[in-house]
Short mmCIF file of C-alpha atoms in Angstrom, two decimals:
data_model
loop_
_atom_site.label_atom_id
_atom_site.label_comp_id
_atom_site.label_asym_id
_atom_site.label_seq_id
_atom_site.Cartn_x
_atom_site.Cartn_y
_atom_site.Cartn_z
CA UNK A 1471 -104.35 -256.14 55.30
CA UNK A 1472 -102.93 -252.74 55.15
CA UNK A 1473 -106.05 -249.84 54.78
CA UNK A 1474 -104.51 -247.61 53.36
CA UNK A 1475 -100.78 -247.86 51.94
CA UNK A 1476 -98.41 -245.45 50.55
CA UNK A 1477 -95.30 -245.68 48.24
CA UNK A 1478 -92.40 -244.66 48.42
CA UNK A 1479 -92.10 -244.76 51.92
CA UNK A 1480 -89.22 -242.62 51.35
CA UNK A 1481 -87.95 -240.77 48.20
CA UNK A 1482 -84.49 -238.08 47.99
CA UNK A 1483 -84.24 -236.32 44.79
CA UNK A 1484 -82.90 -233.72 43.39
CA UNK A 1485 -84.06 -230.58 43.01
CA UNK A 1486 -85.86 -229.43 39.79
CA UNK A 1487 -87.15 -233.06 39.61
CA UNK A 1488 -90.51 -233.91 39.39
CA UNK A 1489 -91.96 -237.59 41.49
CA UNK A 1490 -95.04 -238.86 42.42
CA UNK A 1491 -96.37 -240.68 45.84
CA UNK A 1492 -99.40 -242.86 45.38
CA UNK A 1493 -102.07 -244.20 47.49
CA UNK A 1494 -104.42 -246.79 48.03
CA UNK A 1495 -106.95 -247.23 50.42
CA UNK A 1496 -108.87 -250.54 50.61
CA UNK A 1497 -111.73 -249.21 53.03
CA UNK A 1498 -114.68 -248.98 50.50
CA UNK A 1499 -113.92 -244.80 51.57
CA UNK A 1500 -115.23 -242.29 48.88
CA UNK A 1501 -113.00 -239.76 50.22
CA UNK A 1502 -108.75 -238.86 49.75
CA UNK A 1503 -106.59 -236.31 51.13
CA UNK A 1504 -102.98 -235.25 51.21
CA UNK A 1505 -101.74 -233.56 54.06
CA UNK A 1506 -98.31 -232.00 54.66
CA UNK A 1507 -96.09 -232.48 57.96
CA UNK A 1508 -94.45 -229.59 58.30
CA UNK A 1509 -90.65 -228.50 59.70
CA UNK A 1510 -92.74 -227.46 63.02
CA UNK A 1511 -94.76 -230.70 62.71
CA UNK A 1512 -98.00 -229.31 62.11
CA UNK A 1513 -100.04 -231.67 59.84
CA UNK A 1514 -101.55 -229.46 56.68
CA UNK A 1515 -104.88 -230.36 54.19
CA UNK A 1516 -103.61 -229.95 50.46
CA UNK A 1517 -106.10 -231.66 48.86
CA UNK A 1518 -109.35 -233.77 49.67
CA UNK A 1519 -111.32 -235.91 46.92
CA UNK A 1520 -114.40 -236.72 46.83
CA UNK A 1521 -116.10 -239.36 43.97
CA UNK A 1522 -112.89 -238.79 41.90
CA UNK A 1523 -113.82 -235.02 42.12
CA UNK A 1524 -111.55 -232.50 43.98
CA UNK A 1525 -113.75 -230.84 46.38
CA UNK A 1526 -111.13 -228.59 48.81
CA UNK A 1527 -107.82 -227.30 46.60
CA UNK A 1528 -105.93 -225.48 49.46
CA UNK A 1529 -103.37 -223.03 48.79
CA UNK A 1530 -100.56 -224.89 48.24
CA UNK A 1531 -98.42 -224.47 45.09
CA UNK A 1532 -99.40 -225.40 41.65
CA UNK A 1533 -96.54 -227.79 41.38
CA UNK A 1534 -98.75 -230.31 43.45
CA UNK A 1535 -101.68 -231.72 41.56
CA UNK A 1536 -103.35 -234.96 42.56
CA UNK A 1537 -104.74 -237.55 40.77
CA UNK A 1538 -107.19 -239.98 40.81
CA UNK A 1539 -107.53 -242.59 38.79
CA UNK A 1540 -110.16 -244.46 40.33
CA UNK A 1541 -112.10 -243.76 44.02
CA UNK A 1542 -109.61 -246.48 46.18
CA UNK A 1543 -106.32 -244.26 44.87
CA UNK A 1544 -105.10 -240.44 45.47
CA UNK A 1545 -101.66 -239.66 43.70
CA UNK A 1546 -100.03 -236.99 44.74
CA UNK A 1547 -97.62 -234.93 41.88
CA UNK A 1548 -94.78 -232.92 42.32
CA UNK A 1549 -93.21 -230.60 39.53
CA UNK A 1550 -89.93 -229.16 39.73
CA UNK A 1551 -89.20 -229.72 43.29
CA UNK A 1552 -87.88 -227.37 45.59
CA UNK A 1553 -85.71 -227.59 48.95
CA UNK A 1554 -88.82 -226.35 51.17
CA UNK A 1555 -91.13 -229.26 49.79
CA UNK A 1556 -89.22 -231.55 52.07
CA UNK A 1557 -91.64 -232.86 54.25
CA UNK A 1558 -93.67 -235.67 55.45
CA UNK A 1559 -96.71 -236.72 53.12
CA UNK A 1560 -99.40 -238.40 54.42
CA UNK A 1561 -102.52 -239.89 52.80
CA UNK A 1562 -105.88 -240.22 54.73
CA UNK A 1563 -109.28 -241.64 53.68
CA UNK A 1564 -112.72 -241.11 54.55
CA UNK A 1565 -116.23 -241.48 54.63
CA UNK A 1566 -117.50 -238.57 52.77
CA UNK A 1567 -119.47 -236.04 55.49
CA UNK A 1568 -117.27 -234.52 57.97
CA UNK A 1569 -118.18 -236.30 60.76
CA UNK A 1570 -116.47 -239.43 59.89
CA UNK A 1571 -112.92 -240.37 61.31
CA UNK A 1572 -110.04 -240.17 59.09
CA UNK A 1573 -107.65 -243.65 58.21
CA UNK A 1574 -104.22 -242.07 57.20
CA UNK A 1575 -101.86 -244.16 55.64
CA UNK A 1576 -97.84 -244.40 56.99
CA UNK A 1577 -96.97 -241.65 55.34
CA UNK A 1578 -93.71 -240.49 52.84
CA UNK A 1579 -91.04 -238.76 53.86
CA UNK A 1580 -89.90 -236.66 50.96
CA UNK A 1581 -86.09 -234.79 50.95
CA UNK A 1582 -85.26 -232.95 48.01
CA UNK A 1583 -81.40 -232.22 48.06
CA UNK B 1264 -106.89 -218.18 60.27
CA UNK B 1265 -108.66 -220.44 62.61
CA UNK B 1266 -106.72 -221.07 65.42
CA UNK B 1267 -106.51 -224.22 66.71
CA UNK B 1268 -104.79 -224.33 70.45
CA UNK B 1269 -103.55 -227.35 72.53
CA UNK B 1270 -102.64 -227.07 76.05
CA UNK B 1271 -99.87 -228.10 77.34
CA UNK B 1272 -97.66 -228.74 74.54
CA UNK B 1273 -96.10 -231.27 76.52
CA UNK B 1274 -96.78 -233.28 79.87
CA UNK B 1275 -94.84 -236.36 81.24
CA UNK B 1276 -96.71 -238.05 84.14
CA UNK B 1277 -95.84 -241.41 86.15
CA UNK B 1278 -97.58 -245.01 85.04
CA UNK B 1279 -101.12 -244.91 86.90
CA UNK B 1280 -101.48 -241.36 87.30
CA UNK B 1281 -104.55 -239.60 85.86
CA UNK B 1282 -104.41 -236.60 83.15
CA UNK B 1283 -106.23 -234.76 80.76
CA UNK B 1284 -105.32 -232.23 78.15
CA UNK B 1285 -107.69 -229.53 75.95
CA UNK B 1286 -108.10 -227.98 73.11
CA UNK B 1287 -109.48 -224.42 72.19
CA UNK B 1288 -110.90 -223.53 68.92
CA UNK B 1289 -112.96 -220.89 67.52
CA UNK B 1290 -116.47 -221.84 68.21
CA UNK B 1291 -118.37 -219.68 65.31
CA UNK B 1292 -119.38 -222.02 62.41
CA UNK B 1293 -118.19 -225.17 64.57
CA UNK B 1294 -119.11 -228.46 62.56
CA UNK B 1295 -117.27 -231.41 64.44
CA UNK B 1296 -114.23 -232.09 66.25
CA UNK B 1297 -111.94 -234.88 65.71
CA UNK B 1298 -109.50 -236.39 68.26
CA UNK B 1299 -106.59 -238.43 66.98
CA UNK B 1300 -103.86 -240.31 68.84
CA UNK B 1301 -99.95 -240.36 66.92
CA UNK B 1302 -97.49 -242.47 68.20
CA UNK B 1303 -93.68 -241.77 67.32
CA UNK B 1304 -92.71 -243.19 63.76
CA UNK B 1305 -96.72 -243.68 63.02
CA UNK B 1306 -99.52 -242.40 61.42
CA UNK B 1307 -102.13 -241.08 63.31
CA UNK B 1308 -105.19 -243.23 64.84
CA UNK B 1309 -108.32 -241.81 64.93
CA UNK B 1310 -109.70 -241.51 69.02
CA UNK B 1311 -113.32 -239.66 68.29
CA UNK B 1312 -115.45 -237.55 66.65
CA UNK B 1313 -117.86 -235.29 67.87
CA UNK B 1314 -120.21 -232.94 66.91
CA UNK B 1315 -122.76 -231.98 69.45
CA UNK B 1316 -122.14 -229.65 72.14
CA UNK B 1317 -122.28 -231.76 75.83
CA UNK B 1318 -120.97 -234.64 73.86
CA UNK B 1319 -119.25 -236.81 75.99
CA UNK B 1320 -117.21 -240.55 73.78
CA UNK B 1321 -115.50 -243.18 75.92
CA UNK B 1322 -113.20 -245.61 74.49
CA UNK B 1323 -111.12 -248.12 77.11
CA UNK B 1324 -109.59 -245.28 79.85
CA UNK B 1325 -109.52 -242.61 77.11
CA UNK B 1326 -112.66 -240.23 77.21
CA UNK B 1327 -113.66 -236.83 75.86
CA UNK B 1328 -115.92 -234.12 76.09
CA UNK B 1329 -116.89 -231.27 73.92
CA UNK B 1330 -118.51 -227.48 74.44
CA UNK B 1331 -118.83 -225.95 71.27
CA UNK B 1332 -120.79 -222.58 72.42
CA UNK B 1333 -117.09 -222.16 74.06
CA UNK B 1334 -115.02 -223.40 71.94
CA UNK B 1335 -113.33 -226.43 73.74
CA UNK B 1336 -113.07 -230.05 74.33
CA UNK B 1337 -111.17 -232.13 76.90
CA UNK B 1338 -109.44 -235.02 76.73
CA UNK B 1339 -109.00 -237.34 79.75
CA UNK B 1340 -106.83 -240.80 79.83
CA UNK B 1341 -107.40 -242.45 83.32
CA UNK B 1342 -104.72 -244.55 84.65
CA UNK B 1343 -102.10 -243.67 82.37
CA UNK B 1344 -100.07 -246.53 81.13
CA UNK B 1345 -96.70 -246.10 79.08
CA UNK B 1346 -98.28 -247.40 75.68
CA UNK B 1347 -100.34 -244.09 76.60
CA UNK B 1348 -97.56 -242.37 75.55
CA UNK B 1349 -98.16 -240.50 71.97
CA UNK B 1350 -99.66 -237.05 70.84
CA UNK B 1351 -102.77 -236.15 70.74
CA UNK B 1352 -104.07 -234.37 68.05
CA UNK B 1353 -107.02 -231.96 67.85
CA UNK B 1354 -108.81 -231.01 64.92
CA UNK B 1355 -112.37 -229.61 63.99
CA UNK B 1356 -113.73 -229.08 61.06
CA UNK B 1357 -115.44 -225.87 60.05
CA UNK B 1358 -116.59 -226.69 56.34
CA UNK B 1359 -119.12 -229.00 57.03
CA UNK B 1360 -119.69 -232.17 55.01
CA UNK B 1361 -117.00 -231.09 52.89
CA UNK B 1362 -114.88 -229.20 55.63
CA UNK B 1363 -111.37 -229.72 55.86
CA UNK B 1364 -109.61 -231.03 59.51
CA UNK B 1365 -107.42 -228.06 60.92
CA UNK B 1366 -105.40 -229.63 62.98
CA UNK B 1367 -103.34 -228.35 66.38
CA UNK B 1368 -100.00 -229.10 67.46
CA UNK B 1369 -100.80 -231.35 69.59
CA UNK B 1370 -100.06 -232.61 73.50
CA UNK B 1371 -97.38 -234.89 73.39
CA UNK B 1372 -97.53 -237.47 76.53
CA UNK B 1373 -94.72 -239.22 78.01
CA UNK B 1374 -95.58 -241.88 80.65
CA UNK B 1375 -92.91 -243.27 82.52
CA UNK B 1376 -93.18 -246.77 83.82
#
């Protein structure tokens, strides 16, 4: 039983394009992020959900919105995609508190050409 | 921009041998501190989370501690063995219950058999 799962595992498109990457977790968590791998490999928060509400909205671009249908998924959207969002995306789930350890999922590796 | 710093970036040691790495954060506003193991072509695993200062976790050979009026934690892996090998991420969190993870670049650990 996977905890939490990701598709596409990997996704090349074009720029301009737009795609999504969804995720499921199966852990009874009531919190979602998205973070960002970086070129230097740093691992970034964009976004953290809590109760279907977004609760931490970090700077990234607002190209990326997530979405979340219900409190076991976290989409992630991408408008009009650009060279530097190549990256590796990586879902994560949560007990809501900060003191609880994060499940992340395999992550996606996005290349925009 | 809280800076999050990992020392040493990099460390290869023989099967057996004994090692520990830290990690420096600011200490003002401290909330909890997350350790997290990535192996290559992985997601991250979380080790342990911590919040109290003089908090010592043990799991197997793998142990921390934590001094927040500092602004540190160690990590020690006794008896290294080459599954060992992975990076090991640091990351506290600043915002509380709804605090975000900022992560460092990790220690990567190569253990030779």
């Amino acid at each position: 039983d996977t905890a939490v799962s990701q598709t596409p595992k990997y996704l090349v498109t074009q720029m301009g394009n737009d795609k999504s990457i969804k995720c499921e977790q199966n852990l009874g968590h009531d919190t979602m992020y998205w973070y960002k791998q970086d070129s230097k490999k740093f691992l970034k928060i964009m976004f953290s959900y809590n109760n279907k509400e977004l609760i931490i909205n970090e700077t990234v671009p607002n190209r990326f919105s997530p979405k979340s249908p219900d409190k076991a998924h976290l989409n992630l959207h991408i408008n009009s995609l650009e060279l530097g969002d190549s990256a590796v995306y990586f879902c994560a789930s949560s007990h809501s508190g900060g003191t609880y350890e994060q499940y992340f999922g395999p992550g996606t590796r996005l290349t925009v050409t | 921009i809280l800076n999050v710093e990992q020392s040493p970036q990099s460390l290869h040691v023989q099967e057996g041998d004994s090692t520990n790495f830290t990690c420096s954060f600011p200490s003002s506003n401290f909330y909890a501190l997350h350790w997290y193991r990535w192996e290559t072509a992985k997601s991250p695993e979380a080790l342990f989370v911590m919040t109290l200062n003089g908090d010592e976790k043990k799991k197997g050979r793998i142990s921390a501690t934590l001094n927040t009026k500092e602004g540190y934690s160690y990590l020690y892996i006794k008896g290294s063995q080459p599954e060992d090998s992975a990076t090991y991420l640091c990351a506290p969190n600043y915002g509380g219950s709804q605090g975000n993870l900022i992560f460092g670049k990790g220690t990567k650990l190569s253990v030779k058999p």
